Coordinates of N, CA and C in Angstrom, one line a residue:
M19 N 103.0 106.2 144.8 CA 101.9 106.1 143.8 C 102.2 106.8 142.5
K20 N 102.8 108.0 142.7 CA 103.1 108.8 141.4 C 104.1 108.0 140.5
S21 N 105.1 107.5 141.2 CA 106.1 106.8 140.3 C 105.6 105.6 139.7
L22 N 104.7 104.8 140.3 CA 103.9 103.7 139.7 C 103.1 104.1 138.4
F23 N 102.4 105.2 138.6 CA 101.7 105.9 137.4 C 102.6 106.3 136.4
L24 N 103.7 106.8 136.6 CA 104.7 107.3 135.6 C 105.4 106.1 134.9
F25 N 105.6 105.2 135.6 CA 106.2 103.9 135.2 C 105.1 103.1 134.1
L26 N 103.9 103.0 134.6 CA 102.8 102.5 133.8 C 102.6 103.3 132.5
F27 N 102.7 104.6 132.6 CA 102.5 105.4 131.4 C 103.6 105.3 130.5
L28 N 104.9 105.2 131.0 CA 106.0 104.9 130.1 C 105.9 103.7 129.4
V29 N 105.6 102.6 130.1 CA 105.5 101.3 129.6 C 104.4 101.2 128.5
S30 N 103.3 101.8 128.8 CA 102.2 101.8 127.7 C 102.6 102.7 126.5
S31 N 103.4 103.7 126.8 CA 103.8 104.6 125.7 C 104.8 103.9 124.7
A32 N 105.7 103.1 125.5 CA 106.7 102.3 124.7 C 106.0 101.3 123.9
L33 N 105.0 100.7 124.4 CA 104.2 99.6 123.6 C 103.7 100.2 122.5
M34 N 103.1 101.5 122.5 CA 102.4 102.0 121.5 C 103.3 102.8 120.4
A35 N 104.6 102.8 120.6 CA 105.4 103.5 119.6 C 105.4 102.7 118.3
A36 N 105.6 103.4 117.1 CA 105.5 102.8 115.8 C 106.5 101.6 115.8
E37 N 106.0 100.5 115.3 CA 107.0 99.3 115.2 C 107.0 98.9 113.6
E38 N 108.0 98.5 113.1 CA 108.2 98.1 111.8 C 108.6 96.7 111.5
Y39 N 108.1 95.9 110.6 CA 108.4 94.5 110.3 C 108.5 94.3 108.9
S40 N 109.7 93.6 108.7 CA 110.1 93.3 107.2 C 110.2 92.0 107.0
I41 N 110.1 91.6 105.7 CA 110.1 90.1 105.3 C 111.4 89.6 105.4
E42 N 112.5 90.6 105.4 CA 113.9 90.2 105.4 C 114.4 89.9 106.8
K43 N 113.7 90.2 107.8 CA 114.1 90.0 109.1 C 113.2 89.0 109.9
H44 N 113.7 88.2 110.7 CA 113.0 87.2 111.5 C 112.4 88.2 112.6
F45 N 111.2 87.8 113.1 CA 110.7 88.5 114.3 C 111.6 88.5 115.5
Q46 N 111.7 89.6 116.2 CA 112.6 89.6 117.4 C 112.0 88.8 118.7
N47 N 110.6 88.8 118.6 CA 109.9 88.1 119.9 C 108.9 87.0 119.3
P48 N 109.6 86.0 118.7 CA 108.6 85.0 118.0 C 107.6 84.4 119.0
A49 N 106.3 84.3 118.6 CA 105.4 83.6 119.4 C 104.9 82.3 118.8
K50 N 104.4 81.4 119.6 CA 104.0 80.1 119.1 C 102.8 80.3 118.5
L51 N 102.5 79.9 117.2 CA 101.4 80.1 116.4 C 100.4 78.9 116.8
P52 N 99.1 79.1 117.1 CA 98.2 78.2 117.3 C 97.9 77.4 116.1
A53 N 97.6 76.1 116.4 CA 97.4 75.1 115.2 C 96.4 75.4 114.2
N54 N 95.3 76.1 114.7 CA 94.2 76.4 113.8 C 94.6 77.5 112.8
I55 N 95.5 78.4 113.3 CA 96.0 79.5 112.2 C 97.0 78.7 111.3
T56 N 97.8 78.0 111.9 CA 98.7 77.3 110.9 C 97.9 76.5 109.9
A57 N 96.8 75.7 110.2 CA 96.0 75.1 109.2 C 95.4 76.0 108.3
Y58 N 94.9 77.1 108.7 CA 94.3 78.1 107.9 C 95.3 78.6 106.8
L59 N 96.5 78.9 107.3 CA 97.5 79.5 106.5 C 98.1 78.4 105.3
T60 N 98.1 77.2 105.7 CA 98.6 76.2 104.9 C 97.6 76.0 103.8
K61 N 96.4 76.2 104.0 CA 95.3 76.1 103.0 C 95.2 77.4 102.2
E62 N 95.6 78.7 102.8 CA 95.4 79.9 102.2 C 96.8 80.0 101.1
V63 N 97.8 79.6 101.4 CA 99.1 79.9 100.7 C 99.0 79.0 99.4
A64 N 99.4 79.4 98.3 CA 99.2 78.6 97.1 C 100.1 77.3 97.3
P65 N 99.5 76.2 96.8 CA 100.2 74.9 97.0 C 101.5 74.8 96.3
S66 N 101.7 75.6 95.2 CA 102.9 75.7 94.5 C 104.0 76.3 95.4
R67 N 103.5 77.4 96.2 CA 104.6 78.0 97.0 C 105.0 77.1 98.1
I68 N 104.0 76.3 98.8 CA 104.4 75.3 99.9 C 105.2 74.2 99.3
A69 N 104.9 73.8 98.0 CA 105.7 72.7 97.5 C 107.2 73.1 97.3
S70 N 107.4 74.4 97.1 CA 108.8 75.0 96.8 C 109.6 74.9 98.1
C71 N 108.8 74.7 99.2 CA 109.5 74.6 100.5 C 109.5 73.2 101.1
Q72 N 110.0 72.3 100.2 CA 110.0 70.8 100.4 C 110.6 70.4 101.7
E73 N 111.5 71.0 102.1 CA 112.2 70.6 103.4 C 111.6 71.1 104.7
V74 N 110.6 72.1 104.6 CA 110.1 72.8 105.7 C 108.6 72.1 106.0
K75 N 108.6 71.8 107.3 CA 107.2 71.2 107.9 C 106.2 72.4 108.0
P76 N 104.8 72.0 107.7 CA 104.0 73.2 107.9 C 103.9 74.0 109.1
H77 N 104.1 73.5 110.3 CA 104.3 74.3 111.5 C 105.6 75.2 111.5
D78 N 106.6 74.8 110.7 CA 107.8 75.6 110.7 C 107.8 76.7 109.4
L79 N 106.7 76.6 108.6 CA 106.6 77.5 107.5 C 106.3 78.9 107.8
F80 N 105.6 79.1 108.9 CA 105.2 80.6 109.3 C 105.9 80.9 110.6
E81 N 106.1 82.3 110.8 CA 106.4 82.7 112.1 C 105.5 83.8 112.6
A82 N 105.5 84.0 113.7 CA 104.5 85.1 114.3 C 105.1 85.8 115.4
E83 N 104.5 87.0 115.5 CA 104.9 87.8 116.8 C 103.7 88.6 117.3
I84 N 103.4 88.7 118.5 CA 102.3 89.3 119.1 C 102.5 90.7 118.9
V85 N 101.6 91.4 118.5 CA 101.6 92.9 118.4 C 100.5 93.5 119.1
H86 N 100.7 94.8 119.6 CA 99.5 95.4 120.4 C 99.0 96.4 119.4
L87 N 97.6 96.3 119.3 CA 96.8 97.2 118.5 C 96.2 98.4 119.2
N88 N 96.0 98.2 120.6 CA 95.7 99.2 121.5 C 96.0 98.6 122.8
A89 N 95.7 99.4 124.0 CA 96.1 98.8 125.2 C 95.6 97.6 125.6
A90 N 94.3 97.1 125.0 CA 93.7 95.9 125.5 C 93.8 94.7 124.4
S91 N 94.0 95.1 123.1 CA 93.8 94.2 122.0 C 95.2 93.8 121.5
K92 N 95.5 92.5 121.3 CA 96.7 91.9 120.7 C 96.3 91.1 119.6
A93 N 97.3 90.9 118.7 CA 97.1 90.3 117.4 C 98.5 89.4 117.2
Y94 N 98.3 88.3 116.4 CA 99.4 87.5 115.9 C 99.7 88.1 114.6
L95 N 100.8 88.9 114.4 CA 101.3 89.1 113.1 C 102.3 88.0 112.4
V96 N 101.7 87.5 111.3 CA 102.3 86.3 110.8 C 102.7 86.5 109.3
K97 N 104.0 85.9 108.9 CA 104.4 86.0 107.8 C 105.2 84.7 107.5
P98 N 105.5 84.4 106.2 CA 106.3 83.1 106.1 C 107.7 83.2 106.8
A99 N 108.2 82.1 107.2 CA 109.4 82.1 107.9 C 110.6 81.8 107.0
H100 N 110.3 81.5 105.7 CA 111.2 81.2 104.8 C 110.9 81.7 103.4
M101 N 111.9 82.3 102.8 CA 111.5 83.0 101.4 C 111.1 82.1 100.4
C102 N 111.1 80.8 100.6 CA 110.4 80.0 99.5 C 109.1 80.0 99.3
A103 N 108.3 80.6 100.4 CA 106.9 80.8 100.2 C 106.6 82.2 99.8
C104 N 107.6 83.0 99.4 CA 107.4 84.3 98.9 C 107.9 84.5 97.4
S105 N 107.6 85.6 96.8 CA 108.2 86.0 95.5 C 109.5 86.7 95.8
T106 N 110.1 87.3 94.8 CA 111.5 87.9 94.9 C 111.4 89.0 95.9
H107 N 110.3 89.9 95.7 CA 110.4 91.0 96.5 C 109.3 91.2 97.6
Y108 N 108.4 90.2 97.6 CA 107.2 90.4 98.5 C 106.9 89.0 99.3
C109 N 106.2 89.1 100.3 CA 105.7 88.0 101.0 C 104.2 88.3 101.4
P110 N 103.5 87.3 101.6 CA 102.1 87.6 102.1 C 102.3 87.8 103.7
M111 N 101.4 88.7 104.3 CA 101.3 88.8 105.7 C 99.8 88.8 106.1
W112 N 99.7 88.3 107.4 CA 98.4 88.2 108.0 C 98.3 88.7 109.6
M113 N 97.2 89.1 110.0 CA 97.1 89.3 111.4 C 95.8 88.7 111.9
F114 N 96.0 88.1 113.0 CA 94.9 87.2 113.6 C 94.7 87.8 115.1
P115 N 93.5 88.0 115.5 CA 93.3 88.2 117.0 C 93.8 87.1 117.8
V116 N 94.4 87.6 119.0 CA 95.1 86.5 119.9 C 94.0 85.7 120.5
K117 N 92.8 86.1 121.1 CA 91.8 85.3 121.8 C 90.8 84.7 121.0
A118 N 90.9 84.8 119.6 CA 89.8 84.3 118.7 C 89.8 82.7 118.8
K119 N 88.5 82.2 118.7 CA 88.6 80.7 118.7 C 88.7 80.3 117.3
T120 N 88.4 81.1 116.2 CA 88.5 80.6 114.9 C 89.6 81.4 114.2
A121 N 90.2 80.8 113.1 CA 91.2 81.5 112.4 C 90.8 82.3 111.3
K122 N 90.3 83.5 111.7 CA 89.8 84.5 110.8 C 90.7 85.8 110.8
P123 N 91.4 86.0 109.9 CA 92.4 87.3 109.8 C 91.5 88.7 109.9
I124 N 92.1 89.5 110.7 CA 91.6 90.8 110.7 C 92.3 91.8 109.8
W125 N 93.4 91.2 109.2 CA 94.2 92.1 108.0 C 95.1 91.0 107.3
T126 N 95.1 91.2 106.0 CA 96.0 90.4 105.2 C 96.2 91.1 104.1
H127 N 97.5 90.9 103.6 CA 97.9 91.5 102.2 C 98.9 90.4 101.5
P128 N 98.6 90.2 100.2 CA 99.2 89.1 99.6 C 100.8 89.4 99.0
A129 N 101.0 90.8 99.1 CA 102.4 91.1 98.6 C 103.0 92.2 99.4
T130 N 103.5 92.1 100.5 CA 104.0 93.0 101.3 C 105.6 93.0 101.5
H131 N 106.3 94.0 101.6 CA 107.7 94.0 101.9 C 107.8 94.4 103.5
T132 N 107.1 95.5 103.8 CA 107.3 96.1 105.1 C 105.8 96.6 105.7
L133 N 105.7 96.1 107.0 CA 104.6 96.5 107.6 C 104.8 97.4 108.8
E134 N 104.3 98.6 108.8 CA 104.6 99.4 110.1 C 103.3 99.5 110.9
I135 N 103.4 99.3 112.2 CA 102.2 99.5 113.0 C 102.4 100.9 113.6
L136 N 101.5 101.9 113.2 CA 101.6 103.3 113.5 C 101.2 103.7 114.9
D137 N 101.7 104.6 115.5 CA 101.3 105.1 116.8 C 99.9 105.8 116.8
K138 N 99.6 106.3 115.5 CA 98.2 106.9 115.3 C 97.1 105.9 115.4
K139 N 96.1 106.3 115.9 CA 94.9 105.4 116.1 C 93.7 105.9 115.3
L140 N 92.7 105.1 114.9 CA 91.4 105.4 114.4 C 90.5 104.3 114.9
S141 N 89.4 104.8 115.4 CA 88.3 103.9 116.2 C 89.0 103.0 117.3
G142 N 90.0 103.6 117.9 CA 90.6 103.0 119.0 C 91.8 102.0 118.7
Y143 N 92.1 101.7 117.5 CA 93.1 100.8 117.2 C 94.1 101.5 116.4
R144 N 95.5 101.2 116.4 CA 96.5 101.7 115.8 C 96.5 101.5 114.2
K145 N 96.7 102.4 113.5 CA 96.6 102.4 111.9 C 97.9 101.5 111.6
L146 N 97.7 100.9 110.4 CA 98.8 100.2 109.7 C 99.3 100.9 108.3
K147 N 100.6 100.7 108.1 CA 101.3 101.3 106.9 C 101.9 100.1 106.3
E148 N 101.5 99.7 105.1 CA 102.0 98.5 104.5 C 102.7 99.0 103.2
M149 N 104.0 98.6 102.9 CA 104.8 99.1 101.8 C 105.3 97.9 101.0
G150 N 105.6 98.2 99.8 CA 106.4 97.3 98.9 C 107.1 98.0 97.8
E151 N 108.3 97.6 97.6 CA 109.1 98.3 96.5 C 110.1 97.4 95.8
E152 N 110.0 97.5 94.5 CA 111.2 96.7 93.7 C 111.8 97.8 92.7
P153 N 112.7 97.5 91.9 CA 113.3 98.6 91.2 C 112.5 99.4 90.2
T154 N 111.3 98.8 89.6 CA 110.7 99.6 88.6 C 109.2 100.1 89.1
R155 N 108.8 99.5 90.3 CA 107.4 99.9 90.7 C 107.3 99.6 92.3
G156 N 106.2 100.2 92.9 CA 106.2 100.1 94.3 C 104.7 100.6 94.8
H157 N 104.6 100.3 96.0 CA 103.2 100.8 96.5 C 103.4 101.0 98.1
D158 N 102.5 101.7 98.5 CA 102.2 101.9 100.1 C 100.8 102.1 100.5
S159 N 100.3 101.7 101.4 CA 98.9 101.9 101.8 C 98.8 102.0 103.2
I160 N 97.6 102.9 103.5 CA 97.4 103.1 105.0 C 96.0 102.2 105.3
W161 N 95.9 101.5 106.4 CA 94.8 100.8 106.8 C 94.3 101.3 108.3
S162 N 93.0 101.3 108.4 CA 92.5 101.7 109.7 C 91.4 100.7 110.2
W163 N 91.2 100.7 111.3 CA 90.1 99.7 112.1 C 88.8 100.1 111.7
D164 N 88.0 99.2 111.2 CA 86.4 99.6 111.0 C 85.6 98.8 111.9
R165 N 86.0 98.5 113.2 CA 85.3 97.9 114.3 C 85.2 96.2 114.1
D166 N 85.7 95.8 113.0 CA 85.6 94.3 112.7 C 86.9 93.9 112.1
R167 N 87.6 94.6 111.3 CA 88.9 94.3 110.6 C 89.5 95.6 110.2
Y168 N 90.8 95.4 109.6 CA 91.4 96.6 109.0 C 90.9 96.8 107.5
T169 N 90.7 98.0 107.2 CA 90.3 98.5 105.8 C 91.2 99.5 105.3
E170 N 91.5 99.3 104.1 CA 92.4 100.2 103.3 C 91.9 101.5 103.1
I171 N 92.5 102.6 103.6 CA 91.9 103.9 103.3 C 92.7 104.8 102.5
D172 N 93.9 104.4 102.2 CA 94.7 105.2 101.2 C 95.8 104.2 100.6
N173 N 95.9 104.3 99.3 CA 96.9 103.5 98.5 C 97.6 104.4 97.5
T174 N 98.8 104.2 97.4 CA 99.6 104.9 96.3 C 100.4 103.9 95.7
E175 N 100.4 103.8 94.3 CA 101.1 103.0 93.5 C 102.0 103.9 92.5
W176 N 103.1 103.4 92.4 CA 104.0 104.1 91.4 C 104.7 103.2 90.6
T177 N 105.1 103.7 89.3 CA 106.0 103.0 88.4 C 107.0 104.1 88.0
L178 N 108.0 103.4 87.4 CA 109.2 104.3 87.2 C 109.1 104.5 85.7
D179 N 109.1 105.8 85.2 CA 109.1 106.2 83.8 C 110.6 106.3 83.6
P180 N 111.2 105.3 82.7 CA 112.7 105.4 82.4 C 113.0 106.6 81.5
E181 N 112.2 107.1 80.7 CA 112.5 108.2 79.7 C 112.8 109.5 80.6
K182 N 111.8 109.8 81.6 CA 111.9 110.9 82.3 C 112.6 110.9 83.6
E183 N 112.8 109.5 84.0 CA 113.5 109.2 85.2 C 112.9 109.7 86.3
C184 N 111.6 109.4 86.4 CA 110.6 109.9 87.5 C 109.5 108.9 87.9
R185 N 108.8 109.0 89.0 CA 107.8 108.0 89.3 C 106.5 108.6 88.8
L186 N 105.7 107.7 88.1 CA 104.3 108.1 87.8 C 103.5 107.4 88.9
T187 N 102.7 108.3 89.5 CA 102.0 107.9 90.7 C 100.4 107.9 90.6
K188 N 99.8 107.0 91.2 CA 98.4 106.9 91.2 C 98.0 106.7 92.7
Q189 N 97.1 107.5 93.1 CA 96.8 107.5 94.6 C 95.3 107.3 94.6
T190 N 94.8 106.5 95.6 CA 93.3 106.2 95.7 C 93.1 106.3 97.2
S191 N 92.2 107.1 97.6 CA 91.9 107.4 98.9 C 90.2 107.1 99.3
Q192 N 90.2 106.6 100.5 CA 88.7 106.3 100.8 C 88.1 107.5 101.6
M193 N 87.1 108.1 101.0 CA 86.6 109.2 101.8 C 85.7 108.7 102.9
M194 N 85.3 109.6 103.8 CA 84.5 109.2 104.9 C 83.2 108.6 104.6
D195 N 82.7 108.9 103.5 CA 81.3 108.3 103.1 C 81.5 107.1 102.5
G196 N 82.8 106.4 102.4 CA 82.9 105.1 101.7 C 83.3 105.1 100.2
R197 N 83.3 106.3 99.6 CA 83.7 106.4 98.2 C 85.3 106.5 98.1
M198 N 85.8 105.7 97.1 CA 87.1 105.9 96.8 C 87.4 106.9 95.6
V199 N 88.3 107.7 95.8 CA 88.7 108.9 95.0 C 90.2 108.5 94.6
Q200 N 90.3 108.6 93.2 CA 91.7 108.5 92.6 C 92.4 109.8 92.2
H201 N 93.5 109.9 92.4 CA 94.4 111.2 92.1 C 95.5 110.6 91.2
F202 N 95.9 111.3 90.1 CA 97.1 110.9 89.3 C 98.1 112.0 89.4
I203 N 99.4 111.5 89.7 CA 100.4 112.5 89.7 C 101.5 112.1 88.6
K204 N 101.7 112.8 87.7 CA 102.7 112.4 86.6 C 104.1 113.0 87.1
C205 N 105.1 112.2 87.0 CA 106.5 112.6 87.4 C 106.6 113.2 88.8
A206 N 106.2 112.6 89.7 CA 106.2 113.0 91.1 C 107.8 113.0 91.5
Q207 N 108.2 113.8 92.4 CA 109.6 113.8 92.9 C 109.8 112.4 93.5
N208 N 111.0 111.8 93.3 CA 111.3 110.5 94.0 C 111.5 110.6 95.5

C-alpha cells in the first residue's frame, strides 16, 4: 500500500512539474482537436493568415496537446501547426477546457513565443508564464486562474535603447483589489 501511494505521489508530482511550449517546436504528445474548436479557431485567426497557408487544410492548420492545470482539470493547449499562420517571431496560442461542450477559450494570447505552465498554483490551478522576444523588444507575463478563465496579473515589456545598450522596462502588476499598477525601470540589466 505504501509503495502504491508513493508511486501515485511521484506520478502526480511529475505531471505538475513546469512544462514549456514553444512556437518553434511541435508538441511531443499531440492530441486530436475537436471539430468545434477547429471551427472556432478558423474564424478567430485572421483570414489573411489562413490564406497564406494555401496548401494546408483547416483541420491541419492547428496542433494541440492536453495539459494538466491541476490534478483534475485538463485543457487543450493549441497553436498553429505551421508558421504561415504566424508572424516572424510570434504565434497566437489558446487554451480550451477538455470537457467543454462549446469552444470557449480559458486563455488566449495573440503574440506568444513561449508558454510555460508553472508548478505554482493560485485558486487551485497552475499559473502560466507567457513570453516573447525579438531583437529590439520583448515581453513576459504571468497569468493566474480567476475561477472562470486565466487573467494576466503581471506584465513586463521592454525595448532596447541602442544608445545606452540596455533595456528600458515597463512593468504592470494587478493588485489584489483589481487595480493595475505600473512601474518603469530605465536601463535595467539585461
